[in-house]
Tab-separated table of C-alpha atoms in Angstrom:
chain	number	residue	atom	x	y	z
F	1	UNK	CA	-15.592	-21.212	19.466
F	2	UNK	CA	-16.513	-21.454	15.816
F	3	UNK	CA	-18.136	-18.449	14.272
F	4	UNK	CA	-21.083	-18.970	12.090
F	5	UNK	CA	-18.976	-18.275	9.007
F	6	UNK	CA	-20.286	-21.194	6.959
F	7	UNK	CA	-23.565	-19.355	6.303
F	8	UNK	CA	-21.803	-16.247	5.029
F	9	UNK	CA	-21.525	-15.604	1.327
F	10	UNK	CA	-18.057	-15.976	-0.149
F	11	UNK	CA	-17.731	-12.189	-0.458
F	12	UNK	CA	-18.651	-11.682	3.197
F	13	UNK	CA	-16.206	-14.356	4.301
F	14	UNK	CA	-13.409	-12.790	2.281
F	15	UNK	CA	-14.255	-9.373	3.701
F	16	UNK	CA	-14.033	-10.787	7.238
F	17	UNK	CA	-10.785	-12.559	6.435
F	18	UNK	CA	-9.243	-9.467	4.863
F	19	UNK	CA	-9.839	-7.636	8.101
F	20	UNK	CA	-7.394	-10.122	9.598
F	21	UNK	CA	-5.162	-10.161	6.551
F	22	UNK	CA	-4.436	-6.460	6.663
F	23	UNK	CA	-3.088	-6.852	10.167
F	24	UNK	CA	0.637	-7.606	10.256
F	25	UNK	CA	0.820	-10.974	11.997
F	26	UNK	CA	3.719	-12.587	13.799
F	27	UNK	CA	3.478	-16.321	14.251
F	28	UNK	CA	7.017	-16.849	15.561
F	29	UNK	CA	6.359	-16.412	19.247
F	30	UNK	CA	9.270	-17.071	21.623
F	31	UNK	CA	8.087	-20.271	23.250
F	32	UNK	CA	9.570	-23.676	23.958
F	33	UNK	CA	8.828	-26.500	21.538
F	34	UNK	CA	7.009	-28.382	24.295
F	35	UNK	CA	5.043	-31.553	23.685
F	36	UNK	CA	1.739	-32.527	25.269
F	37	UNK	CA	0.095	-33.043	27.812
F	38	UNK	CA	-0.857	-29.374	27.560
F	39	UNK	CA	-1.398	-28.078	24.030
F	40	UNK	CA	-0.456	-24.650	22.734
F	41	UNK	CA	-2.844	-22.520	20.728
F	42	UNK	CA	-1.212	-20.177	18.240
F	43	UNK	CA	-2.768	-17.137	16.596
F	44	UNK	CA	-3.178	-19.195	13.430
F	45	UNK	CA	-5.012	-21.988	15.268
F	46	UNK	CA	-7.119	-19.379	17.070
F	47	UNK	CA	-8.443	-18.003	13.768
F	48	UNK	CA	-8.852	-21.419	12.192
F	49	UNK	CA	-11.004	-22.365	15.184
F	50	UNK	CA	-13.074	-19.198	14.903
F	51	UNK	CA	-13.514	-19.213	11.123
F	52	UNK	CA	-13.853	-22.963	10.703
F	53	UNK	CA	-13.064	-25.136	7.718
F	54	UNK	CA	-15.467	-23.163	5.547
F	55	UNK	CA	-12.825	-20.462	5.132
F	56	UNK	CA	-9.688	-22.099	3.715
F	57	UNK	CA	-8.659	-18.706	2.291
F	58	UNK	CA	-7.525	-17.691	5.785
F	59	UNK	CA	-4.255	-19.566	5.251
F	60	UNK	CA	-3.071	-17.089	2.635
F	61	UNK	CA	-2.988	-14.393	5.322
F	62	UNK	CA	-1.695	-16.481	8.228
F	63	UNK	CA	1.725	-17.390	6.869
F	64	UNK	CA	5.057	-17.185	8.649
F	65	UNK	CA	6.397	-14.983	5.874
F	66	UNK	CA	4.237	-12.055	6.889
F	67	UNK	CA	6.188	-9.125	8.313
F	68	UNK	CA	6.277	-9.192	12.098
F	69	UNK	CA	7.309	-5.592	12.738
F	70	UNK	CA	3.873	-4.476	13.964
F	71	UNK	CA	2.684	-7.710	15.551
F	72	UNK	CA	-0.895	-8.920	15.580
F	73	UNK	CA	-4.068	-7.525	17.154
F	74	UNK	CA	-7.790	-8.190	16.811
F	75	UNK	CA	-10.965	-7.570	18.793
F	76	UNK	CA	-14.238	-9.542	19.093
F	77	UNK	CA	-17.777	-9.174	20.437
F	78	UNK	CA	-18.539	-12.002	22.912
F	79	UNK	CA	-22.340	-11.888	22.618
F	80	UNK	CA	-22.106	-12.177	18.832
F	81	UNK	CA	-19.786	-15.155	19.094
F	82	UNK	CA	-22.101	-16.919	21.556
F	83	UNK	CA	-25.102	-16.369	19.283
F	84	UNK	CA	-23.317	-17.753	16.248
F	85	UNK	CA	-21.314	-20.509	17.901
F	86	UNK	CA	-22.354	-24.158	17.782
F	87	UNK	CA	-19.552	-25.356	20.057
F	88	UNK	CA	-19.432	-25.569	23.836
F	89	UNK	CA	-18.713	-22.409	25.768
F	90	UNK	CA	-15.747	-24.122	27.340
F	91	UNK	CA	-12.039	-23.475	27.025
F	92	UNK	CA	-9.842	-26.359	28.280
F	93	UNK	CA	-6.490	-25.887	29.936
F	94	UNK	CA	-3.947	-24.982	27.316
F	95	UNK	CA	-1.028	-22.709	26.803
F	96	UNK	CA	-1.728	-19.972	24.286
F	97	UNK	CA	0.974	-18.167	22.368
F	98	UNK	CA	-0.917	-14.884	22.447
F	99	UNK	CA	-2.152	-12.425	25.075
F	100	UNK	CA	-5.841	-11.870	25.706
F	101	UNK	CA	-7.934	-9.286	27.547
F	102	UNK	CA	-11.581	-10.278	28.104
F	103	UNK	CA	-14.379	-8.032	29.344
F	104	UNK	CA	-16.995	-10.407	30.784
F	105	UNK	CA	-20.659	-9.944	31.698
F	106	UNK	CA	-22.285	-13.221	32.720
F	107	UNK	CA	-21.854	-16.166	35.074
F	108	UNK	CA	-18.540	-17.939	34.455
F	109	UNK	CA	-15.892	-20.017	36.193
F	110	UNK	CA	-12.152	-19.612	35.650
F	111	UNK	CA	-9.583	-22.129	36.940
F	112	UNK	CA	-5.836	-21.546	36.968
F	113	UNK	CA	-2.880	-22.572	39.135
F	114	UNK	CA	-4.395	-23.572	42.497
F	115	UNK	CA	-7.361	-21.222	42.251
F	116	UNK	CA	-10.981	-21.306	41.125
F	117	UNK	CA	-12.648	-17.982	40.397
F	118	UNK	CA	-16.439	-17.683	40.233
F	119	UNK	CA	-17.577	-14.714	38.134
F	120	UNK	CA	-21.130	-13.804	39.095
F	121	UNK	CA	-21.593	-10.662	37.038
F	122	UNK	CA	-18.936	-8.416	35.493
F	123	UNK	CA	-15.189	-8.994	35.354
F	124	UNK	CA	-12.051	-8.272	33.337
F	125	UNK	CA	-9.573	-11.079	32.600
F	126	UNK	CA	-5.913	-10.710	31.578
F	127	UNK	CA	-4.375	-13.865	30.060
F	128	UNK	CA	-0.757	-14.415	29.018
F	129	UNK	CA	1.072	-17.350	27.362
F	130	UNK	CA	2.746	-18.126	30.686
F	131	UNK	CA	-0.376	-19.111	32.606
F	132	UNK	CA	-2.689	-21.871	31.292
F	133	UNK	CA	-6.296	-21.642	32.421
F	134	UNK	CA	-9.727	-23.191	32.059
F	135	UNK	CA	-12.797	-21.064	31.273
F	136	UNK	CA	-16.426	-22.245	31.530
F	137	UNK	CA	-19.624	-20.281	30.981
F	138	UNK	CA	-22.565	-21.043	33.276
F	139	UNK	CA	-25.195	-19.305	31.143
F	140	UNK	CA	-25.839	-18.515	27.480
F	141	UNK	CA	-26.533	-14.832	28.094
F	142	UNK	CA	-22.932	-13.704	27.764
F	143	UNK	CA	-21.962	-10.145	26.934
F	144	UNK	CA	-18.691	-8.317	26.569
F	145	UNK	CA	-15.646	-8.160	24.332
F	146	UNK	CA	-12.142	-9.543	24.103
F	147	UNK	CA	-8.991	-8.687	22.203
F	148	UNK	CA	-6.010	-10.872	21.318
F	149	UNK	CA	-2.497	-9.761	20.444
F	150	UNK	CA	1.042	-11.071	20.176
F	151	UNK	CA	4.045	-9.904	22.147
F	152	UNK	CA	5.348	-8.036	19.094
F	153	UNK	CA	2.262	-5.825	19.128
F	154	UNK	CA	3.430	-4.276	22.425
F	155	UNK	CA	7.232	-4.201	22.043
F	156	UNK	CA	9.442	-2.776	24.750
F	157	UNK	CA	10.443	0.199	22.604
F	158	UNK	CA	6.769	1.186	22.311
F	159	UNK	CA	5.560	0.777	25.901
F	160	UNK	CA	8.795	1.325	27.855
F	161	UNK	CA	8.986	-2.141	29.440
F	162	UNK	CA	8.695	-5.815	28.606
F	163	UNK	CA	5.017	-6.791	28.523
F	164	UNK	CA	5.692	-9.709	30.889
F	165	UNK	CA	6.893	-7.220	33.505
F	166	UNK	CA	3.478	-5.557	33.609
F	167	UNK	CA	1.695	-6.620	36.832
F	168	UNK	CA	-1.454	-7.938	35.110
F	169	UNK	CA	0.586	-10.297	32.905
F	170	UNK	CA	2.945	-11.495	35.616
F	171	UNK	CA	2.608	-15.194	36.610
F	172	UNK	CA	1.868	-13.844	40.100
F	173	UNK	CA	-0.977	-11.681	38.794
F	174	UNK	CA	-4.492	-12.037	40.189
F	175	UNK	CA	-5.566	-12.625	36.579
F	176	UNK	CA	-9.314	-11.956	37.008
F	177	UNK	CA	-10.757	-8.744	38.449
F	178	UNK	CA	-14.355	-8.145	39.479
F	179	UNK	CA	-15.790	-4.844	38.307
F	180	UNK	CA	-18.979	-2.871	38.835
F	181	UNK	CA	-21.556	-2.214	36.131
F	182	UNK	CA	-20.219	1.324	35.836
F	183	UNK	CA	-16.676	0.031	35.380
F	184	UNK	CA	-17.938	-2.494	32.821
F	185	UNK	CA	-19.262	0.342	30.673
F	186	UNK	CA	-16.001	2.258	31.105
F	187	UNK	CA	-14.045	-0.745	29.828
F	188	UNK	CA	-16.616	-1.329	27.094
F	189	UNK	CA	-16.189	2.208	25.785
F	190	UNK	CA	-12.538	1.376	25.078
F	191	UNK	CA	-13.439	-1.881	23.330
F	192	UNK	CA	-16.033	-0.085	21.201
F	193	UNK	CA	-13.343	2.346	20.072
F	194	UNK	CA	-11.188	-0.674	19.185
F	195	UNK	CA	-13.995	-2.155	17.046
F	196	UNK	CA	-14.427	1.137	15.247
F	197	UNK	CA	-10.729	1.794	14.732
F	198	UNK	CA	-9.744	-1.657	13.462
F	199	UNK	CA	-12.232	-1.255	10.600
F	200	UNK	CA	-11.014	2.231	9.705
F	201	UNK	CA	-8.591	3.263	6.962
F	202	UNK	CA	-6.541	5.455	9.289
F	203	UNK	CA	-2.852	5.032	8.448
F	204	UNK	CA	-1.735	4.952	12.090
F	205	UNK	CA	-4.634	2.952	13.488
F	206	UNK	CA	-2.370	0.301	15.043
F	207	UNK	CA	-0.599	2.961	17.076
F	208	UNK	CA	-3.998	4.074	18.313
F	209	UNK	CA	-5.085	0.487	19.004
F	210	UNK	CA	-1.884	-0.052	20.953
F	211	UNK	CA	-2.794	2.948	23.100
F	212	UNK	CA	-6.259	1.488	23.711
F	213	UNK	CA	-4.720	-1.814	24.850
F	214	UNK	CA	-2.428	0.028	27.256
F	215	UNK	CA	-5.438	1.962	28.550
F	216	UNK	CA	-7.150	-1.352	29.365
F	217	UNK	CA	-3.997	-2.613	31.081
F	218	UNK	CA	-3.534	0.484	33.245
F	219	UNK	CA	-7.220	0.525	34.136
F	220	UNK	CA	-7.015	-3.147	35.098
F	221	UNK	CA	-3.922	-2.712	37.252
F	222	UNK	CA	-5.864	-0.372	39.521
F	223	UNK	CA	-8.498	-3.001	40.331
F	224	UNK	CA	-8.903	-5.453	43.198
F	225	UNK	CA	-8.909	-9.195	42.389
F	226	UNK	CA	-11.806	-11.624	42.854
F	227	UNK	CA	-11.066	-13.892	45.808
F	228	UNK	CA	-10.728	-17.581	44.888
F	229	UNK	CA	-13.194	-20.242	46.036
F	230	UNK	CA	-11.629	-22.307	48.825
F	231	UNK	CA	-11.380	-26.038	48.129
F	232	UNK	CA	-8.164	-27.483	49.500
F	233	UNK	CA	-8.437	-30.898	47.857
F	234	UNK	CA	-9.273	-29.530	44.411
F	235	UNK	CA	-6.650	-26.793	44.715
F	236	UNK	CA	-3.945	-29.297	45.672
F	237	UNK	CA	-4.863	-31.557	42.766
F	238	UNK	CA	-4.836	-28.645	40.332
F	239	UNK	CA	-1.491	-27.357	41.611
F	240	UNK	CA	0.022	-30.823	41.189
F	241	UNK	CA	-1.370	-31.102	37.662
F	242	UNK	CA	-0.004	-27.714	36.678
F	243	UNK	CA	3.390	-28.504	38.180
F	244	UNK	CA	3.682	-31.790	36.264
F	245	UNK	CA	2.572	-30.100	33.050
F	246	UNK	CA	5.116	-27.309	33.450
F	247	UNK	CA	7.826	-29.885	34.099
F	248	UNK	CA	6.886	-32.114	31.159
F	249	UNK	CA	6.635	-29.212	28.720
F	250	UNK	CA	10.409	-28.949	28.766
F	251	UNK	CA	11.001	-32.448	27.429
F	252	UNK	CA	12.227	-34.117	25.313
F	253	UNK	CA	15.476	-32.191	24.818
F	254	UNK	CA	15.917	-32.445	21.050
F	255	UNK	CA	18.874	-30.186	20.325
F	256	UNK	CA	21.841	-28.667	22.139
F	257	UNK	CA	20.388	-25.160	22.044
F	258	UNK	CA	17.173	-26.265	23.790
F	259	UNK	CA	18.096	-25.435	27.360
F	260	UNK	CA	16.126	-26.373	30.451
F	261	UNK	CA	14.470	-23.200	31.775
F	262	UNK	CA	12.701	-24.391	34.939
F	263	UNK	CA	15.193	-26.233	37.149
F	264	UNK	CA	14.490	-25.427	40.787
F	265	UNK	CA	11.434	-25.515	43.082
F	266	UNK	CA	11.566	-21.714	43.178
F	267	UNK	CA	11.343	-21.549	39.367
F	268	UNK	CA	8.118	-23.569	39.369
F	269	UNK	CA	6.631	-21.807	42.398
F	270	UNK	CA	7.199	-18.471	40.668
F	271	UNK	CA	5.301	-19.532	37.546
F	272	UNK	CA	2.472	-21.091	39.565
F	273	UNK	CA	2.178	-18.031	41.780
F	274	UNK	CA	2.567	-19.939	45.057
F	275	UNK	CA	5.192	-19.954	47.809
F	276	UNK	CA	7.906	-22.562	47.357
F	277	UNK	CA	7.057	-24.115	50.743
F	278	UNK	CA	3.381	-24.354	49.802
F	279	UNK	CA	4.246	-26.093	46.531
F	280	UNK	CA	6.508	-28.551	48.334
F	281	UNK	CA	3.805	-29.324	50.908
F	282	UNK	CA	1.143	-29.880	48.233
F	283	UNK	CA	3.345	-32.193	46.159
F	284	UNK	CA	4.347	-34.135	49.256
F	285	UNK	CA	0.672	-34.663	50.067
F	286	UNK	CA	-0.392	-35.656	46.547
F	287	UNK	CA	2.658	-37.581	45.291
F	288	UNK	CA	4.626	-38.514	48.392
F	289	UNK	CA	7.688	-36.775	46.952
F	290	UNK	CA	9.165	-33.310	47.400
F	291	UNK	CA	9.402	-30.760	44.604
F	292	UNK	CA	13.147	-31.268	44.317
F	293	UNK	CA	12.801	-35.054	44.164
F	294	UNK	CA	10.298	-34.906	41.305
F	295	UNK	CA	12.398	-32.424	39.323
F	296	UNK	CA	15.589	-34.393	39.932
F	297	UNK	CA	13.972	-37.678	38.913
F	298	UNK	CA	12.717	-36.224	35.613
F	299	UNK	CA	16.071	-34.622	34.780
F	300	UNK	CA	17.849	-37.892	35.584
F	301	UNK	CA	15.458	-39.753	33.280
F	302	UNK	CA	16.212	-37.324	30.443
F	303	UNK	CA	19.953	-37.536	31.141
F	304	UNK	CA	19.866	-41.318	30.641
F	305	UNK	CA	18.021	-40.897	27.344
F	306	UNK	CA	20.520	-38.324	26.058
F	307	UNK	CA	23.490	-40.462	27.105
F	308	UNK	CA	22.212	-43.528	25.272
F	309	UNK	CA	20.409	-42.039	22.271
F	310	UNK	CA	22.584	-39.077	21.218
F	311	UNK	CA	26.193	-38.491	20.248
F	312	UNK	CA	26.432	-35.358	22.398
F	313	UNK	CA	29.434	-35.168	24.681
F	314	UNK	CA	28.946	-35.086	28.447
F	315	UNK	CA	29.458	-31.328	28.726
F	316	UNK	CA	26.804	-30.645	26.061
F	317	UNK	CA	24.299	-32.847	27.871
F	318	UNK	CA	25.125	-31.198	31.193
F	319	UNK	CA	24.631	-27.718	29.729
F	320	UNK	CA	21.324	-28.627	28.031
F	321	UNK	CA	19.995	-29.965	31.339
F	322	UNK	CA	20.822	-26.748	33.157
F	323	UNK	CA	24.130	-27.615	34.838
F	324	UNK	CA	26.737	-24.861	34.670
F	325	UNK	CA	29.596	-27.254	35.469
F	326	UNK	CA	30.174	-30.789	34.173
F	327	UNK	CA	31.305	-31.764	37.674
F	328	UNK	CA	27.897	-30.768	39.066
F	329	UNK	CA	26.178	-32.935	36.461
F	330	UNK	CA	28.480	-35.869	37.201
F	331	UNK	CA	27.792	-35.617	40.931
F	332	UNK	CA	24.049	-35.403	40.246
F	333	UNK	CA	24.143	-38.471	37.991
F	334	UNK	CA	26.230	-40.490	40.449
F	335	UNK	CA	23.779	-39.629	43.232
F	336	UNK	CA	20.933	-41.190	41.243
F	337	UNK	CA	22.743	-44.105	39.574
F	338	UNK	CA	25.877	-44.822	41.639
F	339	UNK	CA	27.969	-44.438	38.472
F	340	UNK	CA	29.401	-41.677	36.298
F	341	UNK	CA	27.660	-40.499	33.113
F	342	UNK	CA	30.541	-41.802	31.003
F	343	UNK	CA	30.433	-45.234	32.630
F	344	UNK	CA	26.662	-45.422	32.158
F	345	UNK	CA	27.062	-44.573	28.454
F	346	UNK	CA	29.770	-47.201	27.964
F	347	UNK	CA	27.677	-49.896	29.639
F	348	UNK	CA	24.665	-49.072	27.479
F	349	UNK	CA	26.734	-49.474	24.308
F	350	UNK	CA	27.857	-52.930	25.402
């Protein structure tokens, strides 16, 4: 969404920007350097999208040199953004490098993994960088609030655990929770305190804001999820798309330290929040190949590229592709090509 910043006076724009600038921002999120098909939205891109090109001054605050000790946090009013936005109320599938908690009041549809969630009234949504999703509004009368923050804003030493271990941010989380009108106002009271606090001059306001975020998380973890809409064909197609996107994110391998993270069917099933057998059945139906066959084929393709286009030795290539032993890599390569990695490299040179 693009806020209606262009009609603000310069002083008002700078005042809005300084609200962001005073927050300590971390732009170096621990993510893979994946290439498309699924784009990543960073905190910097998030604010550039909201503020638009009419506020070039935002760049002076969103630099990588800013201290990352506190992390980044901000909170927004949804109804205000809808009133002032000229863009579509649609959020395509993408992988964000920040966490988001959205309090929603209005008809919406959320798609993620193999599920479609229809929000008819009030709901709370917990989004993490690990799970891409699609969000569409069915009406213009949207109300609520949302906050965004980086992983450094809720470090382990502050909350007692890694944020990704919290149930609502797990890849297996139900992600969207339906709430009553009464619960909506309970959540909203916390967001209103966030709005008030972030504009205050209180020295320890970020500690207080961190507590408010944790209050939202604990409140959310007590809720029951909205049941997904059943559509086997659409769900299978979406699961296949997500699987391929997760697989392709890991390539190309551009340096020795860039290690393959998702290597087995279980790895992918865990991220997608489905049983490994279900994933295998869906892929077999939609592609004619098993999960293992698709993964193996893509790794083999990358292995051939690394053997012919880099000077890395065989053990370095094996390690980058997730093989603990060179012998395992050699056996894998021979299975797919009927020749050893070294022989394949020598033939390609000739």
